[in-house]
Amino acid sequence: MNAMLLLLADSRLPAGGHAHSGGTEQAVASGAVHDVASLAAFLRGRLATAGLVAAGLAAAAVTASGAGWAELDAEADARTASPAQREAARTQGRLLLRVARRIWPAPALDELAAAVPSPHHPVVLGAVAAATGCSPRDAALAAAYNAVTGPATAAVRLLGLDPVEVHRLLAGLAPALEDTAATAASACAAGESARLPAHAAPALDLLAEQHIRTEVRLFIS
Amino acid sequence: MGGNHADHHHAPDGHGRALRLGIGGPVGSGKTALVAALCRTLGPSMRLGVVTNDIYTTEDADFLRRAGVLDPERISAVQTGCCPHTAIRDDIAANIDAVEGLEERFGPLDLVIVESGGDNLTATFSRGLADKQIFVLDVSGGDKVPRKGGPGVTTADLLLINKTDLAPLVGADLTVMSRDAAAVRDGKPVLFTSLREDRGAHSVAEWVTGLVHDWAHHHRAPAPTTSTA
């Protein structure tokens, strides 16, 4: 844990994350998320699937280099069934990479940008975490945190939920975030990217595909 | 969206790229009408790109595309997640991405206009996104609005007060608006117009033309070489 990790995980990092809801906007539109309890279920599901997958990729990216960038990015693609989600992850990755190269210039980030112009967000997150001196477990924790905090904020904006209640919910998820990071870090310690967590979340895939086909949208994803 | 952009960085000082003009202001004040008017008047003589920040999906971008004032491919829409001011001020990453995407696909360009989603009087563009900015008010919001100030009214490079044709109908005193705006703007220009009557926004277009020529004069030189390219 270091100060750089706090900066990297902070929602105020100007890397475009504020406009992504990670499926929450569509879940609200469908009625699946309508109060703090349903949001809690949504976030737990998200963390156990997309969150764990992102955490594994971010942890693996901390030690990636050379041909490993394209390989890891392909692993991310293989774990992201929905084209809309792939697009959103690549857009967020490209934006994070661009701002990170100005904030934390590092040869590894230049190498990643050259290898994959619009990498998946967790891959960039891990690469940037490494550039700031964070461990694979730190990177995984940032990815897990990111997987629930953005959607939680979107729910506050869309449903007018009590922000303190929602933050209490996030605090309650903290042990699960730690567990997710630990699981992801040990999976990546095995050193084989094909063995990284690959939990599918068909409901999230469907939400993403419905969302992108919706005419009135406030969020990009 | 989302194409594989070439891996190069624009120099932060603006060398070698287009002037970026932000257009902000409250909902319904005439921002999109102004963008359409500028495209109409400047399009024949300048290479333009437009980024819209719609509150709801692609409404403004679609309006501009239908207006036929610019090649639809040159209009890019950015979603702002319920927070139009965040996307132009605190976290400009998606807008920068859209601007650079237009420059990569159609560049070199002379001018890229970034239209904010309709917001309130506290909205202002980050200097990291817009080199110059226009704040658009309209008379029907009441003639007290310039006095209320806010960063858009006080610091925008140009304050445009639109819908002057409605002034007698809503009881707005243009003299009061002009006096109050001058008092808080420290000599920066204020223009009055009715975009319904002047569909080319000629006074604004003239001001923008001056900016673009000035920008080109100072920034068209080759970018200094940097080690981070």
mmCIF file of C-alpha atoms in Angstrom, chain A residues 34-213:
data_model
loop_
_atom_site.group_PDB
_atom_site.id
_atom_site.type_symbol
_atom_site.label_atom_id
_atom_site.label_comp_id
_atom_site.label_asym_id
_atom_site.label_seq_id
_atom_site.Cartn_x
_atom_site.Cartn_y
_atom_site.Cartn_z
ATOM 1 C CA HIS A 34 -33.663 0.198 -7.536
ATOM 2 C CA ASP A 35 -32.487 0.652 -3.948
ATOM 3 C CA VAL A 36 -29.453 0.120 -1.724
ATOM 4 C CA ALA A 37 -30.207 -3.592 -1.164
ATOM 5 C CA SER A 38 -30.503 -4.363 -4.873
ATOM 6 C CA LEU A 39 -27.401 -2.270 -5.523
ATOM 7 C CA ALA A 40 -25.543 -4.363 -2.928
ATOM 8 C CA ALA A 41 -26.484 -7.573 -4.715
ATOM 9 C CA PHE A 42 -25.472 -6.083 -8.058
ATOM 10 C CA LEU A 43 -22.086 -4.973 -6.737
ATOM 11 C CA ARG A 44 -21.376 -8.331 -5.059
ATOM 12 C CA GLY A 45 -22.133 -10.109 -8.306
ATOM 13 C CA ARG A 46 -20.035 -7.670 -10.253
ATOM 14 C CA LEU A 47 -17.082 -8.049 -7.896
ATOM 15 C CA ALA A 48 -17.223 -11.858 -7.974
ATOM 16 C CA THR A 49 -17.152 -11.941 -11.779
ATOM 17 C CA ALA A 50 -15.982 -8.910 -13.764
ATOM 18 C CA GLY A 51 -14.165 -7.565 -10.689
ATOM 19 C CA LEU A 52 -12.145 -10.738 -10.108
ATOM 20 C CA VAL A 53 -11.318 -11.047 -13.798
ATOM 21 C CA ALA A 54 -10.126 -7.425 -13.894
ATOM 22 C CA ALA A 55 -8.118 -7.931 -10.718
ATOM 23 C CA GLY A 56 -6.342 -10.965 -12.203
ATOM 24 C CA LEU A 57 -5.478 -9.119 -15.392
ATOM 25 C CA ALA A 58 -4.252 -6.056 -13.487
ATOM 26 C CA ALA A 59 -2.067 -8.200 -11.236
ATOM 27 C CA ALA A 60 -0.583 -10.011 -14.227
ATOM 28 C CA ALA A 61 0.105 -6.712 -16.007
ATOM 29 C CA VAL A 62 2.406 -5.597 -13.188
ATOM 30 C CA THR A 63 5.068 -8.043 -14.377
ATOM 31 C CA ALA A 64 4.243 -8.034 -18.100
ATOM 32 C CA SER A 65 6.621 -6.822 -20.807
ATOM 33 C CA GLY A 66 7.486 -7.280 -24.467
ATOM 34 C CA ALA A 67 5.201 -9.745 -26.231
ATOM 35 C CA GLY A 68 3.380 -10.190 -22.938
ATOM 36 C CA TRP A 69 1.332 -7.015 -23.483
ATOM 37 C CA ALA A 70 -0.480 -8.237 -26.575
ATOM 38 C CA GLU A 71 -0.880 -11.679 -25.026
ATOM 39 C CA LEU A 72 -2.419 -10.305 -21.858
ATOM 40 C CA ASP A 73 -4.689 -8.013 -23.838
ATOM 41 C CA ALA A 74 -5.865 -11.033 -25.847
ATOM 42 C CA GLU A 75 -6.602 -12.833 -22.569
ATOM 43 C CA ALA A 76 -8.737 -9.838 -21.563
ATOM 44 C CA ASP A 77 -10.596 -9.999 -24.885
ATOM 45 C CA ALA A 78 -11.221 -13.713 -24.426
ATOM 46 C CA ARG A 79 -12.760 -13.002 -21.001
ATOM 47 C CA THR A 80 -15.041 -10.233 -22.273
ATOM 48 C CA ALA A 81 -17.878 -11.748 -24.265
ATOM 49 C CA SER A 82 -19.828 -8.566 -24.934
ATOM 50 C CA PRO A 83 -18.480 -6.344 -27.737
ATOM 51 C CA ALA A 84 -19.938 -3.318 -25.945
ATOM 52 C CA GLN A 85 -17.940 -4.183 -22.824
ATOM 53 C CA ARG A 86 -14.793 -4.732 -24.851
ATOM 54 C CA GLU A 87 -15.271 -1.328 -26.439
ATOM 55 C CA ALA A 88 -15.853 0.336 -23.064
ATOM 56 C CA ALA A 89 -12.823 -1.400 -21.520
ATOM 57 C CA ARG A 90 -10.593 -0.385 -24.430
ATOM 58 C CA THR A 91 -11.818 3.206 -24.350
ATOM 59 C CA GLN A 92 -11.147 3.464 -20.628
ATOM 60 C CA GLY A 93 -7.783 1.787 -21.056
ATOM 61 C CA ARG A 94 -6.726 4.180 -23.802
ATOM 62 C CA LEU A 95 -7.733 7.196 -21.710
ATOM 63 C CA LEU A 96 -5.968 5.925 -18.594
ATOM 64 C CA LEU A 97 -2.831 5.149 -20.579
ATOM 65 C CA ARG A 98 -2.796 8.633 -22.082
ATOM 66 C CA VAL A 99 -3.086 10.454 -18.760
ATOM 67 C CA ALA A 100 -0.761 8.034 -16.942
ATOM 68 C CA ARG A 101 2.003 8.629 -19.490
ATOM 69 C CA ARG A 102 1.867 12.300 -18.585
ATOM 70 C CA ILE A 103 1.576 11.762 -14.826
ATOM 71 C CA TRP A 104 3.940 8.788 -14.405
ATOM 72 C CA PRO A 105 6.173 8.623 -17.497
ATOM 73 C CA ALA A 106 7.770 5.173 -17.789
ATOM 74 C CA PRO A 107 9.319 3.114 -20.598
ATOM 75 C CA ALA A 108 6.915 0.235 -19.849
ATOM 76 C CA LEU A 109 3.909 2.465 -20.559
ATOM 77 C CA ASP A 110 5.420 3.614 -23.853
ATOM 78 C CA GLU A 111 6.047 -0.032 -24.706
ATOM 79 C CA LEU A 112 2.441 -0.960 -23.899
ATOM 80 C CA ALA A 113 1.093 1.940 -25.985
ATOM 81 C CA ALA A 114 3.237 0.856 -28.919
ATOM 82 C CA ALA A 115 2.162 -2.798 -28.593
ATOM 83 C CA VAL A 116 -1.574 -2.176 -28.033
ATOM 84 C CA PRO A 117 -2.878 1.341 -28.800
ATOM 85 C CA SER A 118 -6.164 0.840 -26.926
ATOM 86 C CA PRO A 119 -5.517 -1.852 -24.302
ATOM 87 C CA HIS A 120 -8.148 -3.208 -21.923
ATOM 88 C CA HIS A 121 -8.445 -1.035 -18.820
ATOM 89 C CA PRO A 122 -7.234 -3.624 -16.263
ATOM 90 C CA VAL A 123 -4.092 -4.238 -18.322
ATOM 91 C CA VAL A 124 -3.308 -0.530 -18.275
ATOM 92 C CA LEU A 125 -4.182 -0.287 -14.608
ATOM 93 C CA GLY A 126 -1.645 -2.997 -13.797
ATOM 94 C CA ALA A 127 1.006 -1.436 -16.009
ATOM 95 C CA VAL A 128 0.524 1.954 -14.368
ATOM 96 C CA ALA A 129 0.511 0.381 -10.913
ATOM 97 C CA ALA A 130 3.885 -1.154 -11.723
ATOM 98 C CA ALA A 131 5.183 2.189 -12.970
ATOM 99 C CA THR A 132 4.254 3.732 -9.633
ATOM 100 C CA GLY A 133 5.943 0.983 -7.606
ATOM 101 C CA CYS A 134 2.854 -1.014 -6.640
ATOM 102 C CA SER A 135 2.763 -4.784 -6.228
ATOM 103 C CA PRO A 136 0.535 -7.209 -8.186
ATOM 104 C CA ARG A 137 -1.726 -7.423 -5.152
ATOM 105 C CA ASP A 138 -1.992 -3.615 -5.000
ATOM 106 C CA ALA A 139 -2.923 -3.524 -8.680
ATOM 107 C CA ALA A 140 -5.524 -6.232 -8.149
ATOM 108 C CA LEU A 141 -6.982 -4.313 -5.225
ATOM 109 C CA ALA A 142 -7.218 -1.142 -7.324
ATOM 110 C CA ALA A 143 -9.009 -3.104 -10.069
ATOM 111 C CA ALA A 144 -11.435 -4.657 -7.589
ATOM 112 C CA TYR A 145 -12.107 -1.265 -5.999
ATOM 113 C CA ASN A 146 -12.675 0.227 -9.423
ATOM 114 C CA ALA A 147 -15.123 -2.559 -10.296
ATOM 115 C CA VAL A 148 -17.550 -1.517 -7.561
ATOM 116 C CA THR A 149 -16.989 2.177 -6.804
ATOM 117 C CA GLY A 150 -17.762 3.547 -10.277
ATOM 118 C CA PRO A 151 -21.047 1.596 -10.524
ATOM 119 C CA ALA A 152 -21.951 2.631 -6.961
ATOM 120 C CA THR A 153 -21.468 6.324 -7.782
ATOM 121 C CA ALA A 154 -23.543 5.919 -10.942
ATOM 122 C CA ALA A 155 -26.373 4.470 -8.849
ATOM 123 C CA VAL A 156 -26.210 7.460 -6.494
ATOM 124 C CA ARG A 157 -26.525 9.821 -9.450
ATOM 125 C CA LEU A 158 -29.237 7.893 -11.260
ATOM 126 C CA LEU A 159 -31.444 6.890 -8.321
ATOM 127 C CA GLY A 160 -30.742 9.690 -5.867
ATOM 128 C CA LEU A 161 -29.721 7.111 -3.260
ATOM 129 C CA ASP A 162 -28.379 8.375 0.058
ATOM 130 C CA PRO A 163 -24.639 8.648 -0.659
ATOM 131 C CA VAL A 164 -23.741 7.831 2.942
ATOM 132 C CA GLU A 165 -25.756 4.594 2.800
ATOM 133 C CA VAL A 166 -24.001 3.663 -0.427
ATOM 134 C CA HIS A 167 -20.593 4.353 1.054
ATOM 135 C CA ARG A 168 -21.517 2.246 4.072
ATOM 136 C CA LEU A 169 -22.300 -0.519 1.619
ATOM 137 C CA LEU A 170 -18.882 -0.054 -0.009
ATOM 138 C CA ALA A 171 -17.196 -0.191 3.387
ATOM 139 C CA GLY A 172 -18.990 -3.466 3.996
ATOM 140 C CA LEU A 173 -17.513 -4.790 0.746
ATOM 141 C CA ALA A 174 -13.947 -4.002 1.849
ATOM 142 C CA PRO A 175 -13.169 -7.549 3.080
ATOM 143 C CA ALA A 176 -14.470 -8.932 -0.219
ATOM 144 C CA LEU A 177 -12.218 -6.495 -2.093
ATOM 145 C CA GLU A 178 -9.223 -7.770 -0.098
ATOM 146 C CA ASP A 179 -10.193 -11.390 -0.787
ATOM 147 C CA THR A 180 -10.585 -10.654 -4.486
ATOM 148 C CA ALA A 181 -7.148 -9.024 -4.622
ATOM 149 C CA ALA A 182 -5.556 -11.964 -2.783
ATOM 150 C CA THR A 183 -7.206 -14.523 -5.073
ATOM 151 C CA ALA A 184 -6.171 -12.576 -8.161
ATOM 152 C CA ALA A 185 -2.587 -12.125 -6.985
ATOM 153 C CA SER A 186 -2.140 -15.806 -6.201
ATOM 154 C CA ALA A 187 -3.661 -16.807 -9.548
ATOM 155 C CA CYS A 188 -1.205 -14.592 -11.367
ATOM 156 C CA ALA A 189 1.696 -15.843 -9.273
ATOM 157 C CA ALA A 190 1.282 -19.149 -11.110
ATOM 158 C CA GLY A 191 2.723 -17.212 -14.068
ATOM 159 C CA GLU A 192 0.454 -18.537 -16.778
ATOM 160 C CA SER A 193 -1.927 -15.914 -18.152
ATOM 161 C CA ALA A 194 -4.341 -18.508 -19.513
ATOM 162 C CA ARG A 195 -4.918 -19.600 -15.901
ATOM 163 C CA LEU A 196 -6.043 -16.162 -14.722
ATOM 164 C CA PRO A 197 -9.602 -15.909 -13.343
ATOM 165 C CA ALA A 198 -12.176 -16.240 -16.138
ATOM 166 C CA HIS A 199 -15.559 -15.879 -14.447
ATOM 167 C CA ALA A 200 -18.325 -15.048 -16.879
ATOM 168 C CA ALA A 201 -21.260 -12.792 -15.989
ATOM 169 C CA PRO A 202 -23.898 -13.278 -18.689
ATOM 170 C CA ALA A 203 -26.257 -10.809 -17.012
ATOM 171 C CA LEU A 204 -23.623 -8.075 -17.191
ATOM 172 C CA ASP A 205 -22.953 -8.973 -20.829
ATOM 173 C CA LEU A 206 -26.641 -8.627 -21.630
ATOM 174 C CA LEU A 207 -26.933 -5.337 -19.753
ATOM 175 C CA ALA A 208 -23.989 -3.942 -21.707
ATOM 176 C CA GLU A 209 -25.470 -5.018 -25.032
ATOM 177 C CA GLN A 210 -28.892 -3.617 -24.150
ATOM 178 C CA HIS A 211 -27.306 -0.393 -22.958
ATOM 179 C CA ILE A 212 -25.423 0.302 -26.134
ATOM 180 C CA ARG A 213 -28.643 -0.163 -28.110
#
